GROMACS .gro file of C-alpha atoms in nm:
model
  289
    1MET     CA    1  -1.922   1.168   0.224
    2ASP     CA    2  -1.798   1.103   0.579
    3GLU     CA    3  -1.748   0.741   0.689
    4GLN     CA    4  -1.839   0.565   1.013
    5LEU     CA    5  -1.560   0.324   1.102
    6ASP     CA    6  -1.631   0.121   1.413
    7GLY     CA    7  -1.788   0.418   1.588
    8VAL     CA    8  -1.530   0.672   1.469
    9THR     CA    9  -1.626   0.941   1.218
   10ALA     CA   10  -1.374   0.960   0.932
   11VAL     CA   11  -1.393   1.279   0.726
   12ASP     CA   12  -1.359   1.294   0.348
   13ARG     CA   13  -1.139   1.570   0.210
   14GLU     CA   14  -0.941   1.664  -0.099
   15VAL     CA   15  -0.587   1.797  -0.076
   16ALA     CA   16  -0.445   1.997  -0.366
   17LEU     CA   17  -0.080   1.918  -0.442
   18GLY     CA   18  -0.004   2.128  -0.744
   19ASP     CA   19  -0.086   1.918  -1.049
   20VAL     CA   20  -0.279   1.650  -0.857
   21ARG     CA   21  -0.552   1.637  -0.597
   22LEU     CA   22  -0.553   1.351  -0.351
   23HIS     CA   23  -0.873   1.226  -0.197
   24CYS     CA   24  -0.807   1.152   0.170
   25VAL     CA   25  -1.004   1.013   0.462
   26GLU     CA   26  -0.908   1.147   0.803
   27ALA     CA   27  -0.989   1.063   1.165
   28GLY     CA   28  -0.861   1.159   1.507
   29LEU     CA   29  -0.638   1.426   1.656
   30GLY     CA   30  -0.273   1.410   1.754
   31PRO     CA   31   0.056   1.316   1.585
   32LEU     CA   32   0.009   1.245   1.216
   33VAL     CA   33   0.004   0.887   1.088
   34LEU     CA   34  -0.012   0.855   0.710
   35LEU     CA   35  -0.145   0.525   0.571
   36LEU     CA   36  -0.046   0.435   0.213
   37HIS     CA   37  -0.250   0.156   0.054
   38GLY     CA   38  -0.136  -0.109  -0.192
   39MET     CA   39  -0.256  -0.241  -0.528
   40PRO     CA   40  -0.542  -0.295  -0.614
   41GLN     CA   41  -0.675  -0.118  -0.307
   42PHE     CA   42  -0.758   0.236  -0.193
   43TRP     CA   43  -0.793   0.413   0.142
   44TYR     CA   44  -1.055   0.158   0.252
   45ALA     CA   45  -0.778  -0.101   0.300
   46TRP     CA   46  -0.709   0.071   0.634
   47ARG     CA   47  -1.068   0.056   0.767
   48HIS     CA   48  -0.957  -0.165   1.060
   49GLN     CA   49  -0.658   0.050   1.156
   50MET     CA   50  -0.805   0.400   1.134
   51PRO     CA   51  -1.050   0.385   1.428
   52VAL     CA   52  -0.800   0.209   1.654
   53LEU     CA   53  -0.527   0.465   1.587
   54ALA     CA   54  -0.768   0.757   1.614
   55ASN     CA   55  -0.895   0.633   1.951
   56ALA     CA   56  -0.534   0.594   2.066
   57GLY     CA   57  -0.464   0.966   2.014
   58PHE     CA   58  -0.332   0.987   1.661
   59ARG     CA   59  -0.443   1.188   1.361
   60VAL     CA   60  -0.481   0.929   1.087
   61VAL     CA   61  -0.494   1.021   0.718
   62ALA     CA   62  -0.541   0.757   0.448
   63PRO     CA   63  -0.509   0.898   0.096
   64ASP     CA   64  -0.606   0.737  -0.229
   65LEU     CA   65  -0.271   0.739  -0.408
   66ARG     CA   66  -0.270   0.921  -0.739
   67GLY     CA   67  -0.460   0.722  -0.998
   68PHE     CA   68  -0.667   0.527  -0.746
   69ASN     CA   69  -1.035   0.568  -0.664
   70LEU     CA   70  -1.121   0.938  -0.628
   71SER     CA   71  -0.773   1.094  -0.659
   72SER     CA   72  -0.644   1.263  -0.975
   73LYS     CA   73  -0.542   1.037  -1.261
   74PRO     CA   74  -0.264   1.201  -1.462
   75SER     CA   75  -0.217   1.059  -1.809
   76GLY     CA   76   0.094   0.872  -1.917
   77ILE     CA   77   0.302   0.597  -1.763
   78SER     CA   78   0.578   0.826  -1.635
   79ALA     CA   79   0.330   0.998  -1.402
   80TYR     CA   80   0.331   0.682  -1.189
   81ARG     CA   81   0.704   0.639  -1.129
   82GLN     CA   82   0.786   0.568  -0.766
   83ASP     CA   83   0.990   0.885  -0.729
   84VAL     CA   84   0.703   1.094  -0.865
   85VAL     CA   85   0.448   0.939  -0.629
   86ALA     CA   86   0.694   0.969  -0.339
   87GLU     CA   87   0.694   1.344  -0.400
   88ASP     CA   88   0.315   1.341  -0.355
   89VAL     CA   89   0.376   1.205  -0.006
   90ALA     CA   90   0.644   1.466   0.059
   91ARG     CA   91   0.402   1.745  -0.039
   92LEU     CA   92   0.106   1.592   0.143
   93ILE     CA   93   0.258   1.608   0.491
   94PRO     CA   94   0.308   1.987   0.500
   95ALA     CA   95  -0.021   2.035   0.313
   96LEU     CA   96  -0.186   1.865   0.611
   97GLY     CA   97  -0.021   2.118   0.840
   98ALA     CA   98   0.232   1.874   0.988
   99GLU     CA   99   0.610   1.889   1.010
  100ARG     CA  100   0.662   1.514   1.030
  101ALA     CA  101   0.458   1.195   1.011
  102THR     CA  102   0.478   0.828   1.084
  103VAL     CA  103   0.433   0.667   0.744
  104VAL     CA  104   0.277   0.323   0.710
  105GLY     CA  105   0.283   0.158   0.368
  106HIS     CA  106   0.150  -0.174   0.242
  107ASP     CA  107   0.242  -0.339  -0.088
  108MET     CA  108   0.266  -0.059  -0.348
  109GLY     CA  109   0.227   0.195  -0.070
  110GLY     CA  110   0.529   0.037   0.097
  111GLU     CA  111   0.726   0.048  -0.227
  112ILE     CA  112   0.654   0.423  -0.232
  113ALA     CA  113   0.730   0.465   0.139
  114TRP     CA  114   1.083   0.323   0.115
  115PRO     CA  115   1.219   0.580  -0.137
  116PHE     CA  116   1.014   0.858   0.024
  117ALA     CA  117   1.174   0.793   0.364
  118ALA     CA  118   1.521   0.771   0.209
  119ALA     CA  119   1.480   1.098   0.019
  120HIS     CA  120   1.297   1.297   0.290
  121PRO     CA  121   1.428   1.191   0.632
  122GLY     CA  122   1.323   1.521   0.787
  123LEU     CA  123   0.957   1.444   0.720
  124VAL     CA  124   0.957   1.097   0.876
  125GLU     CA  125   0.902   1.024   1.244
  126ARG     CA  126   0.882   0.646   1.205
  127LEU     CA  127   0.833   0.407   0.915
  128VAL     CA  128   0.616   0.095   0.907
  129ILE     CA  129   0.625  -0.139   0.607
  130LEU     CA  130   0.376  -0.419   0.544
  131ASP     CA  131   0.467  -0.686   0.288
  132ALA     CA  132   0.679  -0.462   0.066
  133PRO     CA  133   1.048  -0.547   0.025
  134HIS     CA  134   1.311  -0.277   0.024
  135PRO     CA  135   1.380  -0.192  -0.344
  136GLN     CA  136   1.729  -0.341  -0.329
  137ARG     CA  137   1.592  -0.669  -0.192
  138LEU     CA  138   1.320  -0.683  -0.455
  139ALA     CA  139   1.559  -0.609  -0.740
  140ALA     CA  140   1.787  -0.892  -0.628
  141ALA     CA  141   1.494  -1.131  -0.582
  142LEU     CA  142   1.366  -1.063  -0.934
  143GLN     CA  143   1.691  -1.203  -1.068
  144THR     CA  144   1.575  -1.547  -0.953
  145LYS     CA  145   1.339  -1.769  -1.148
  146ALA     CA  146   1.125  -1.842  -0.842
  147GLN     CA  147   1.048  -1.477  -0.771
  148ARG     CA  148   0.990  -1.398  -1.138
  149GLN     CA  149   0.725  -1.671  -1.138
  150ARG     CA  150   0.562  -1.532  -0.823
  151SER     CA  151   0.570  -1.185  -0.977
  152SER     CA  152   0.454  -1.293  -1.323
  153TYR     CA  153   0.165  -1.046  -1.301
  154MET     CA  154   0.419  -0.763  -1.313
  155TYR     CA  155   0.534  -0.880  -1.656
  156PHE     CA  156   0.177  -0.937  -1.776
  157PHE     CA  157   0.097  -0.578  -1.680
  158GLN     CA  158   0.355  -0.453  -1.930
  159LEU     CA  159   0.125  -0.545  -2.218
  160PRO     CA  160  -0.098  -0.271  -2.361
  161ALA     CA  161  -0.475  -0.296  -2.308
  162LEU     CA  162  -0.488  -0.673  -2.244
  163PRO     CA  163  -0.441  -0.647  -1.863
  164GLU     CA  164  -0.725  -0.395  -1.841
  165TRP     CA  165  -0.953  -0.622  -2.044
  166PHE     CA  166  -0.863  -0.928  -1.837
  167LEU     CA  167  -0.916  -0.758  -1.501
  168ARG     CA  168  -1.237  -0.582  -1.603
  169ARG     CA  169  -1.413  -0.882  -1.755
  170ASN     CA  170  -1.701  -1.044  -1.566
  171ASN     CA  171  -1.719  -0.754  -1.323
  172PHE     CA  172  -1.357  -0.786  -1.209
  173ALA     CA  173  -1.386  -1.159  -1.150
  174ALA     CA  174  -1.009  -1.213  -1.119
  175TYR     CA  175  -0.971  -0.955  -0.843
  176ARG     CA  176  -1.286  -1.071  -0.664
  177LYS     CA  177  -1.164  -1.432  -0.674
  178MET     CA  178  -0.825  -1.328  -0.535
  179PHE     CA  179  -0.978  -1.142  -0.243
  180ALA     CA  180  -1.213  -1.432  -0.171
  181ALA     CA  181  -0.952  -1.708  -0.187
  182ASP     CA  182  -0.614  -1.562  -0.085
  183PRO     CA  183  -0.661  -1.447   0.278
  184VAL     CA  184  -0.617  -1.701   0.556
  185ARG     CA  185  -0.910  -1.558   0.754
  186PRO     CA  186  -1.229  -1.660   0.569
  187ASP     CA  187  -1.418  -1.335   0.632
  188ALA     CA  188  -1.128  -1.097   0.569
  189PHE     CA  189  -1.326  -0.950   0.279
  190THR     CA  190  -1.702  -0.942   0.318
  191GLU     CA  191  -1.936  -0.899   0.024
  192LYS     CA  192  -1.976  -0.535   0.127
  193ASP     CA  193  -1.598  -0.494   0.118
  194ILE     CA  194  -1.577  -0.652  -0.226
  195GLN     CA  195  -1.843  -0.416  -0.357
  196ARG     CA  196  -1.650  -0.116  -0.221
  197TYR     CA  197  -1.346  -0.238  -0.408
  198VAL     CA  198  -1.539  -0.303  -0.729
  199ALA     CA  199  -1.672   0.052  -0.714
  200SER     CA  200  -1.317   0.189  -0.681
  201TRP     CA  201  -1.188  -0.019  -0.974
  202SER     CA  202  -1.483   0.101  -1.183
  203VAL     CA  203  -1.397   0.471  -1.153
  204PRO     CA  204  -1.302   0.587  -1.506
  205GLY     CA  205  -0.927   0.574  -1.555
  206ALA     CA  206  -0.852   0.406  -1.224
  207LEU     CA  207  -0.772   0.060  -1.358
  208THR     CA  208  -0.521   0.180  -1.617
  209ALA     CA  209  -0.363   0.419  -1.368
  210SER     CA  210  -0.310   0.142  -1.113
  211ILE     CA  211  -0.150  -0.085  -1.375
  212ASN     CA  212   0.070   0.206  -1.486
  213TYR     CA  213   0.249   0.185  -1.151
  214TYR     CA  214   0.390  -0.150  -1.266
  215ARG     CA  215   0.453  -0.030  -1.620
  216ALA     CA  216   0.648   0.266  -1.486
  217GLY     CA  217   0.837   0.050  -1.237
  218MET     CA  218   0.959  -0.194  -1.501
  219ARG     CA  219   1.058   0.081  -1.745
  220THR     CA  220   1.246   0.305  -1.505
  221LYS     CA  221   1.465   0.058  -1.322
  222SER     CA  222   1.746   0.222  -1.134
  223THR     CA  223   2.061   0.066  -0.996
  224ALA     CA  224   2.115   0.366  -0.767
  225GLN     CA  225   2.116   0.268  -0.402
  226LEU     CA  226   1.877   0.452  -0.175
  227ALA     CA  227   2.022   0.658   0.108
  228PRO     CA  228   2.020   0.485   0.447
  229ILE     CA  229   1.701   0.522   0.650
  230THR     CA  230   1.797   0.590   1.010
  231VAL     CA  231   1.457   0.653   1.172
  232PRO     CA  232   1.295   0.363   1.361
  233VAL     CA  233   1.148   0.113   1.113
  234MET     CA  234   0.917  -0.181   1.168
  235VAL     CA  235   0.847  -0.438   0.898
  236LEU     CA  236   0.541  -0.662   0.936
  237TRP     CA  237   0.498  -0.956   0.699
  238GLY     CA  238   0.232  -1.219   0.643
  239GLU     CA  239   0.385  -1.566   0.672
  240ASP     CA  240   0.159  -1.697   0.396
  241ASP     CA  241   0.223  -1.423   0.139
  242HIS     CA  242   0.206  -1.607  -0.194
  243PHE     CA  243   0.350  -1.315  -0.389
  244LEU     CA  244   0.640  -1.206  -0.169
  245PRO     CA  245   0.789  -1.469   0.064
  246SER     CA  246   0.887  -1.365   0.413
  247ASP     CA  247   1.258  -1.412   0.343
  248LEU     CA  248   1.233  -1.076   0.162
  249ALA     CA  249   1.116  -0.898   0.476
  250ALA     CA  250   1.448  -0.794   0.633
  251PRO     CA  251   1.625  -0.505   0.456
  252ASP     CA  252   2.001  -0.466   0.438
  253PRO     CA  253   2.105  -0.349   0.790
  254GLN     CA  254   2.353  -0.109   0.635
  255LEU     CA  255   2.066   0.068   0.458
  256VAL     CA  256   1.808   0.033   0.738
  257PRO     CA  257   2.008   0.003   1.061
  258ASN     CA  258   1.723   0.067   1.308
  259CYS     CA  259   1.476  -0.198   1.194
  260ARG     CA  260   1.267  -0.468   1.358
  261VAL     CA  261   1.096  -0.740   1.156
  262GLU     CA  262   0.796  -0.942   1.268
  263ILE     CA  263   0.638  -1.226   1.075
  264ILE     CA  264   0.263  -1.259   1.133
  265GLN     CA  265   0.163  -1.624   1.144
  266GLN     CA  266  -0.139  -1.752   0.952
  267CYS     CA  267  -0.159  -1.434   0.749
  268SER     CA  268  -0.160  -1.361   0.376
  269HIS     CA  269  -0.026  -1.070   0.173
  270TRP     CA  270  -0.337  -0.868   0.267
  271ILE     CA  271  -0.203  -0.832   0.616
  272ALA     CA  272  -0.399  -0.530   0.747
  273GLU     CA  273  -0.729  -0.690   0.645
  274ASP     CA  274  -0.643  -1.056   0.707
  275GLN     CA  275  -0.516  -1.016   1.064
  276PRO     CA  276  -0.613  -0.663   1.170
  277GLU     CA  277  -0.607  -0.720   1.546
  278ARG     CA  278  -0.250  -0.848   1.543
  279VAL     CA  279  -0.140  -0.572   1.306
  280ASN     CA  280  -0.307  -0.307   1.522
  281GLU     CA  281  -0.146  -0.443   1.839
  282ARG     CA  282   0.201  -0.418   1.686
  283LEU     CA  283   0.135  -0.078   1.531
  284LEU     CA  284   0.027   0.072   1.862
  285ALA     CA  285   0.319  -0.079   2.050
  286PHE     CA  286   0.565   0.057   1.793
  287LEU     CA  287   0.411   0.404   1.784
  288ARG     CA  288   0.413   0.431   2.163
  289THR     CA  289   0.777   0.334   2.217
   0.00000   0.00000   0.00000
């Protein structure tokens, strides 16, 4: 069903990528901008960005990553490795009829966007990362006690079945509490927004698939260094991110030499929904340079 986003019609579509089908929402005409959501979100995380970018002359496509919401949910943990999901992105761009795209990734979407951009430079026009450290920075940070404590959920998610039970109980009370309490802006998530998220978490298989991203990530650690990313990169980071502090924002300049980093004040991890106007302003400025 098509969506009305601030006066802009966003069209639902499915894109077949071999063994998976990705549900996507699309708006606008022009150069392609691909928006990759984080965990535990889905395409709806970009509801504030899509109409602004579409009105500015861009074709905006926000997929549900594999496993989330209405996209295919392959079985098994290995189906959710970052390199596997990055190949979904690599296949999606030509499937949409484009040669290149600006890729914007938040949280888990950002963790997919980094290796995708490193492996497929010919498909990337520009790269925008929101609150997702470069894999080398994250790996180093997880060697510290402080970051392991902040990322304790990643270790909890390694357990079988228990994380699903905990998150599902009382109608996803833990997730709903997080979205209500974590953002700096009090109305970042309305009751309508929360209900949209609850519906996406309730899709059969979606909860386990989303957790499998973390299970796969912890079980397939690689010490291999990603190739340098030479396209223009912008990193935006919420100053008040309780999960990933802003000192993780800047990647190694040898790996990402053409990078600008901006810290958004009074903003949580949920940056595109907590401070959408400031995020949109910076996105448009970066895309137009």
